[in-house]
Amino acid sequence: MIFGTVGNFESENRRLGIVEPTAKDRQVYNQLNNVAAYFAVMKGWPTAAGLVQHYLDGSGKPVEVEPQQMMNDIPAFRKDVDGTLENDVRKRGDGPFTTEWSSTAPNPADGDRSMEWYYALNHFQYRLVGEKQGDEIKYHVEVQKRYDWGIPSEHRATVADIAHLHTSGMAQDFDVSGSSDEMTARS
């Protein structure tokens, strides 16, 4: 077997609700529900709690986040965006641009707000879209993430039971995305 375990063939394209929920699935669901409550009540982390609860609600509907708030809360993300501006966009000629998608992640050591985003999304993708004219860059930041608790190629065995909730139909993966307002950078 290449992916998954015997009786549970999990793939990169995991399908929703293809197996009956087990007692283990119900236990994991209840534990994750408690984690969402802990995030909300004890930690005061509405974003992390909300994303976990949305997964458990099972609608699969996309969720929008605010990249500007994320840059305020996550110094590592802000640093990556600034690095993309300096090391990519500023080296381009004038005109419209769209950078490649790049991966970033909060550093939990950067404080409570970064820690919340670490538990909310862990890593995610971002890119810059805008126009450069001389030393002025007008741009917005786009983010995206598939909230799926890991797939086999990510080797995340520690959360395999949570990911299996999608396969049993007790929860559902979903897309997270957002686009900031226009910003301006000058050199």
PDB file of C-alpha atoms in Angstrom:
ATOM      1  CA  MET A   1       0.000   0.000   0.000  1.00  0.00           C
ATOM      2  CA  ILE A   2       1.385   3.378  -0.985  1.00  0.00           C
ATOM      3  CA  PHE A   3      -0.874   5.666   1.068  1.00  0.00           C
ATOM      4  CA  GLY A   4      -3.088   5.165   4.076  1.00  0.00           C
ATOM      5  CA  THR A   5      -3.684   2.166   6.205  1.00  0.00           C
ATOM      6  CA  VAL A   6      -5.427  -1.151   5.671  1.00  0.00           C
ATOM      7  CA  GLY A   7      -9.167  -0.480   5.454  1.00  0.00           C
ATOM      8  CA  ASN A   8      -8.639   3.271   5.083  1.00  0.00           C
ATOM      9  CA  PHE A   9      -7.168   4.246   1.748  1.00  0.00           C
ATOM     10  CA  GLU A  10      -6.385   7.937   2.243  1.00  0.00           C
ATOM     11  CA  SER A  11      -5.059   9.697  -0.837  1.00  0.00           C
ATOM     12  CA  GLU A  12      -3.948  13.140  -1.942  1.00  0.00           C
ATOM     13  CA  ASN A  13      -7.496  13.619  -3.204  1.00  0.00           C
ATOM     14  CA  ARG A  14      -9.312  12.325  -0.138  1.00  0.00           C
ATOM     15  CA  ARG A  15     -13.023  11.781  -0.816  1.00  0.00           C
ATOM     16  CA  LEU A  16     -15.761  12.859   1.589  1.00  0.00           C
ATOM     17  CA  GLY A  17     -17.891  10.340   3.442  1.00  0.00           C
ATOM     18  CA  ILE A  18     -16.737   7.147   1.735  1.00  0.00           C
ATOM     19  CA  VAL A  19     -16.611   5.085   4.942  1.00  0.00           C
ATOM     20  CA  GLU A  20     -18.962   4.771   7.894  1.00  0.00           C
ATOM     21  CA  PRO A  21     -17.905   6.652  11.037  1.00  0.00           C
ATOM     22  CA  THR A  22     -16.400   4.469  13.744  1.00  0.00           C
ATOM     23  CA  ALA A  23     -16.363   4.794  17.519  1.00  0.00           C
ATOM     24  CA  LYS A  24     -12.803   6.148  17.124  1.00  0.00           C
ATOM     25  CA  ASP A  25     -14.094   8.823  14.711  1.00  0.00           C
ATOM     26  CA  ARG A  26     -16.752   9.890  17.222  1.00  0.00           C
ATOM     27  CA  GLN A  27     -14.121  10.058  19.975  1.00  0.00           C
ATOM     28  CA  VAL A  28     -11.772  12.158  17.823  1.00  0.00           C
ATOM     29  CA  TYR A  29     -14.673  14.432  16.808  1.00  0.00           C
ATOM     30  CA  ASN A  30     -15.564  15.041  20.473  1.00  0.00           C
ATOM     31  CA  GLN A  31     -11.928  15.669  21.409  1.00  0.00           C
ATOM     32  CA  LEU A  32     -11.500  18.156  18.555  1.00  0.00           C
ATOM     33  CA  ASN A  33     -14.738  19.880  19.549  1.00  0.00           C
ATOM     34  CA  ASN A  34     -13.234  20.271  23.043  1.00  0.00           C
ATOM     35  CA  VAL A  35     -10.073  21.738  21.498  1.00  0.00           C
ATOM     36  CA  ALA A  36     -12.204  24.342  19.683  1.00  0.00           C
ATOM     37  CA  ALA A  37     -13.908  25.242  22.967  1.00  0.00           C
ATOM     38  CA  TYR A  38     -10.527  25.479  24.717  1.00  0.00           C
ATOM     39  CA  PHE A  39      -9.194  27.789  21.990  1.00  0.00           C
ATOM     40  CA  ALA A  40     -12.274  30.023  22.257  1.00  0.00           C
ATOM     41  CA  VAL A  41     -12.797  30.141  26.019  1.00  0.00           C
ATOM     42  CA  MET A  42      -9.438  29.512  27.658  1.00  0.00           C
ATOM     43  CA  LYS A  43      -7.048  30.965  25.065  1.00  0.00           C
ATOM     44  CA  GLY A  44      -9.261  33.701  23.574  1.00  0.00           C
ATOM     45  CA  TRP A  45      -8.386  32.568  20.045  1.00  0.00           C
ATOM     46  CA  PRO A  46     -11.537  33.102  17.951  1.00  0.00           C
ATOM     47  CA  THR A  47      -9.862  32.418  14.597  1.00  0.00           C
ATOM     48  CA  ALA A  48      -8.313  29.075  15.578  1.00  0.00           C
ATOM     49  CA  ALA A  49     -11.532  28.042  17.362  1.00  0.00           C
ATOM     50  CA  GLY A  50     -13.693  29.125  14.437  1.00  0.00           C
ATOM     51  CA  LEU A  51     -11.693  27.218  11.832  1.00  0.00           C
ATOM     52  CA  VAL A  52     -11.709  24.012  13.877  1.00  0.00           C
ATOM     53  CA  GLN A  53     -15.457  24.385  14.440  1.00  0.00           C
ATOM     54  CA  HIS A  54     -16.052  25.097  10.744  1.00  0.00           C
ATOM     55  CA  TYR A  55     -14.206  21.875   9.874  1.00  0.00           C
ATOM     56  CA  LEU A  56     -16.374  19.956  12.346  1.00  0.00           C
ATOM     57  CA  ASP A  57     -19.578  21.613  11.089  1.00  0.00           C
ATOM     58  CA  GLY A  58     -18.898  19.822   7.816  1.00  0.00           C
ATOM     59  CA  SER A  59     -20.286  22.339   5.314  1.00  0.00           C
ATOM     60  CA  GLY A  60     -17.064  22.532   3.295  1.00  0.00           C
ATOM     61  CA  LYS A  61     -17.865  26.170   2.490  1.00  0.00           C
ATOM     62  CA  PRO A  62     -14.839  28.414   1.865  1.00  0.00           C
ATOM     63  CA  VAL A  63     -13.712  30.755   4.650  1.00  0.00           C
ATOM     64  CA  GLU A  64     -12.263  34.220   4.086  1.00  0.00           C
ATOM     65  CA  VAL A  65      -9.456  35.634   6.209  1.00  0.00           C
ATOM     66  CA  GLU A  66      -7.967  39.131   6.266  1.00  0.00           C
ATOM     67  CA  PRO A  67      -4.328  39.232   5.100  1.00  0.00           C
ATOM     68  CA  GLN A  68      -3.825  42.722   6.552  1.00  0.00           C
ATOM     69  CA  GLN A  69      -4.772  41.442  10.012  1.00  0.00           C
ATOM     70  CA  MET A  70      -2.570  38.410   9.463  1.00  0.00           C
ATOM     71  CA  MET A  71       0.426  40.633   8.636  1.00  0.00           C
ATOM     72  CA  ASN A  72      -0.243  42.632  11.822  1.00  0.00           C
ATOM     73  CA  ASP A  73      -0.477  39.461  13.908  1.00  0.00           C
ATOM     74  CA  ILE A  74       2.265  37.365  12.284  1.00  0.00           C
ATOM     75  CA  PRO A  75       5.702  39.055  12.156  1.00  0.00           C
ATOM     76  CA  ALA A  76       7.131  36.158  10.108  1.00  0.00           C
ATOM     77  CA  PHE A  77       4.466  36.689   7.424  1.00  0.00           C
ATOM     78  CA  ARG A  78       5.069  40.449   7.368  1.00  0.00           C
ATOM     79  CA  LYS A  79       8.808  39.770   6.986  1.00  0.00           C
ATOM     80  CA  ASP A  80       8.140  37.363   4.093  1.00  0.00           C
ATOM     81  CA  VAL A  81       5.893  39.905   2.326  1.00  0.00           C
ATOM     82  CA  ASP A  82       8.526  42.624   2.796  1.00  0.00           C
ATOM     83  CA  GLY A  83      11.182  40.227   1.483  1.00  0.00           C
ATOM     84  CA  THR A  84       9.100  39.499  -1.620  1.00  0.00           C
ATOM     85  CA  LEU A  85       8.734  43.226  -2.237  1.00  0.00           C
ATOM     86  CA  GLU A  86      12.485  43.831  -1.888  1.00  0.00           C
ATOM     87  CA  ASN A  87      13.902  40.692  -3.495  1.00  0.00           C
ATOM     88  CA  ASP A  88      11.364  40.155  -6.283  1.00  0.00           C
ATOM     89  CA  VAL A  89       9.010  43.033  -7.084  1.00  0.00           C
ATOM     90  CA  ARG A  90      11.569  45.881  -6.797  1.00  0.00           C
ATOM     91  CA  LYS A  91      13.816  44.050  -9.294  1.00  0.00           C
ATOM     92  CA  ARG A  92      11.063  43.922 -11.919  1.00  0.00           C
ATOM     93  CA  GLY A  93      10.422  46.466 -14.612  1.00  0.00           C
ATOM     94  CA  ASP A  94       7.502  48.871 -14.397  1.00  0.00           C
ATOM     95  CA  GLY A  95       4.022  47.531 -15.012  1.00  0.00           C
ATOM     96  CA  PRO A  96       1.575  45.022 -13.600  1.00  0.00           C
ATOM     97  CA  PHE A  97       2.905  42.006 -11.710  1.00  0.00           C
ATOM     98  CA  THR A  98       1.802  38.844  -9.964  1.00  0.00           C
ATOM     99  CA  THR A  99       4.390  36.976  -7.896  1.00  0.00           C
ATOM    100  CA  GLU A 100       4.511  33.209  -7.600  1.00  0.00           C
ATOM    101  CA  TRP A 101       2.706  31.631  -4.654  1.00  0.00           C
ATOM    102  CA  SER A 102       5.124  31.273  -1.725  1.00  0.00           C
ATOM    103  CA  SER A 103       4.799  29.387   1.540  1.00  0.00           C
ATOM    104  CA  THR A 104       4.953  31.091   4.922  1.00  0.00           C
ATOM    105  CA  ALA A 105       4.067  30.169   8.486  1.00  0.00           C
ATOM    106  CA  PRO A 106       3.709  31.864  11.851  1.00  0.00           C
ATOM    107  CA  ASN A 107       6.532  31.438  14.334  1.00  0.00           C
ATOM    108  CA  PRO A 108       4.896  30.483  17.670  1.00  0.00           C
ATOM    109  CA  ALA A 109       7.817  32.186  19.460  1.00  0.00           C
ATOM    110  CA  ASP A 110       6.575  35.548  18.117  1.00  0.00           C
ATOM    111  CA  GLY A 111       3.827  35.784  20.742  1.00  0.00           C
ATOM    112  CA  ASP A 112       0.214  34.873  21.379  1.00  0.00           C
ATOM    113  CA  ARG A 113      -1.242  36.238  18.142  1.00  0.00           C
ATOM    114  CA  SER A 114       1.283  34.309  16.039  1.00  0.00           C
ATOM    115  CA  MET A 115       0.608  31.260  18.185  1.00  0.00           C
ATOM    116  CA  GLU A 116      -3.118  31.521  17.403  1.00  0.00           C
ATOM    117  CA  TRP A 117      -2.450  31.674  13.648  1.00  0.00           C
ATOM    118  CA  TYR A 118      -0.061  28.742  14.031  1.00  0.00           C
ATOM    119  CA  TYR A 119      -2.936  26.693  15.460  1.00  0.00           C
ATOM    120  CA  ALA A 120      -5.449  28.225  13.044  1.00  0.00           C
ATOM    121  CA  LEU A 121      -3.588  27.610   9.767  1.00  0.00           C
ATOM    122  CA  ASN A 122       0.003  26.613  10.418  1.00  0.00           C
ATOM    123  CA  HIS A 123       1.573  27.180   6.981  1.00  0.00           C
ATOM    124  CA  PHE A 124      -0.234  28.919   4.123  1.00  0.00           C
ATOM    125  CA  GLN A 125       0.492  30.366   0.686  1.00  0.00           C
ATOM    126  CA  TYR A 126       0.674  34.029  -0.295  1.00  0.00           C
ATOM    127  CA  ARG A 127       1.405  36.152  -3.356  1.00  0.00           C
ATOM    128  CA  LEU A 128       1.540  39.839  -4.242  1.00  0.00           C
ATOM    129  CA  VAL A 129      -0.469  41.324  -7.100  1.00  0.00           C
ATOM    130  CA  GLY A 130      -0.189  44.918  -8.246  1.00  0.00           C
ATOM    131  CA  GLU A 131       1.635  47.468 -10.342  1.00  0.00           C
ATOM    132  CA  LYS A 132       5.115  48.958 -10.109  1.00  0.00           C
ATOM    133  CA  GLN A 133       5.862  52.465 -11.376  1.00  0.00           C
ATOM    134  CA  GLY A 134       9.398  53.636 -10.618  1.00  0.00           C
ATOM    135  CA  ASP A 135       9.944  53.516  -6.862  1.00  0.00           C
ATOM    136  CA  GLU A 136       6.212  53.182  -6.081  1.00  0.00           C
ATOM    137  CA  ILE A 137       4.526  49.803  -5.792  1.00  0.00           C
ATOM    138  CA  LYS A 138       0.752  49.537  -5.389  1.00  0.00           C
ATOM    139  CA  TYR A 139      -0.188  45.997  -4.438  1.00  0.00           C
ATOM    140  CA  HIS A 140      -2.448  43.708  -2.496  1.00  0.00           C
ATOM    141  CA  VAL A 141      -1.643  40.453  -0.733  1.00  0.00           C
ATOM    142  CA  GLU A 142      -3.574  37.263  -1.446  1.00  0.00           C
ATOM    143  CA  VAL A 143      -3.492  34.204   0.813  1.00  0.00           C
ATOM    144  CA  GLN A 144      -4.745  30.654   0.335  1.00  0.00           C
ATOM    145  CA  LYS A 145      -4.758  27.383   2.257  1.00  0.00           C
ATOM    146  CA  ARG A 146      -6.548  24.058   1.979  1.00  0.00           C
ATOM    147  CA  TYR A 147      -7.741  23.271   5.517  1.00  0.00           C
ATOM    148  CA  ASP A 148      -7.391  19.506   5.382  1.00  0.00           C
ATOM    149  CA  TRP A 149      -5.407  18.284   8.431  1.00  0.00           C
ATOM    150  CA  GLY A 150      -2.754  16.850   6.172  1.00  0.00           C
ATOM    151  CA  ILE A 151      -2.492  14.430   3.328  1.00  0.00           C
ATOM    152  CA  PRO A 152      -0.217  11.381   3.114  1.00  0.00           C
ATOM    153  CA  SER A 153       2.617  13.109   1.253  1.00  0.00           C
ATOM    154  CA  GLU A 154       2.907  15.584   4.135  1.00  0.00           C
ATOM    155  CA  HIS A 155       3.717  12.688   6.487  1.00  0.00           C
ATOM    156  CA  ARG A 156       1.501  14.092   9.248  1.00  0.00           C
ATOM    157  CA  ALA A 157       0.633  10.851  11.013  1.00  0.00           C
ATOM    158  CA  THR A 158      -0.005  12.707  14.265  1.00  0.00           C
ATOM    159  CA  VAL A 159      -3.212  14.204  12.857  1.00  0.00           C
ATOM    160  CA  ALA A 160      -4.300  11.279  10.656  1.00  0.00           C
ATOM    161  CA  ASP A 161      -7.269  10.536  12.925  1.00  0.00           C
ATOM    162  CA  ILE A 162      -8.467  14.137  12.551  1.00  0.00           C
ATOM    163  CA  ALA A 163      -8.013  14.018   8.763  1.00  0.00           C
ATOM    164  CA  HIS A 164     -10.011  10.769   8.696  1.00  0.00           C
ATOM    165  CA  LEU A 165     -13.087  12.660   9.942  1.00  0.00           C
ATOM    166  CA  HIS A 166     -13.423  13.998   6.377  1.00  0.00           C
ATOM    167  CA  THR A 167     -13.272  10.496   4.927  1.00  0.00           C
ATOM    168  CA  SER A 168     -15.970   9.308   7.329  1.00  0.00           C
ATOM    169  CA  GLY A 169     -18.140  12.365   6.605  1.00  0.00           C
ATOM    170  CA  MET A 170     -18.049  13.668  10.185  1.00  0.00           C
ATOM    171  CA  ALA A 171     -16.157  16.812   9.127  1.00  0.00           C
ATOM    172  CA  GLN A 172     -15.210  18.393   5.819  1.00  0.00           C
ATOM    173  CA  ASP A 173     -12.074  19.961   4.352  1.00  0.00           C
ATOM    174  CA  PHE A 174     -12.456  23.506   3.018  1.00  0.00           C
ATOM    175  CA  ASP A 175     -10.551  26.327   1.355  1.00  0.00           C
ATOM    176  CA  VAL A 176      -9.304  29.391   3.215  1.00  0.00           C
ATOM    177  CA  SER A 177      -8.444  32.524   1.228  1.00  0.00           C
ATOM    178  CA  GLY A 178      -8.339  36.272   1.409  1.00  0.00           C
ATOM    179  CA  SER A 179      -7.204  39.421  -0.335  1.00  0.00           C
ATOM    180  CA  SER A 180      -5.987  42.590   1.354  1.00  0.00           C
ATOM    181  CA  ASP A 181      -6.892  46.142   0.462  1.00  0.00           C
ATOM    182  CA  GLU A 182      -4.467  47.962  -1.796  1.00  0.00           C
ATOM    183  CA  MET A 183      -1.233  49.038  -0.134  1.00  0.00           C
ATOM    184  CA  THR A 184       1.571  51.274  -1.345  1.00  0.00           C
ATOM    185  CA  ALA A 185       5.314  50.777  -0.875  1.00  0.00           C
ATOM    186  CA  ARG A 186       7.917  53.366  -1.811  1.00  0.00           C
ATOM    187  CA  SER A 187      11.678  53.083  -1.745  1.00  0.00           C
TER     188      SER A 187
END
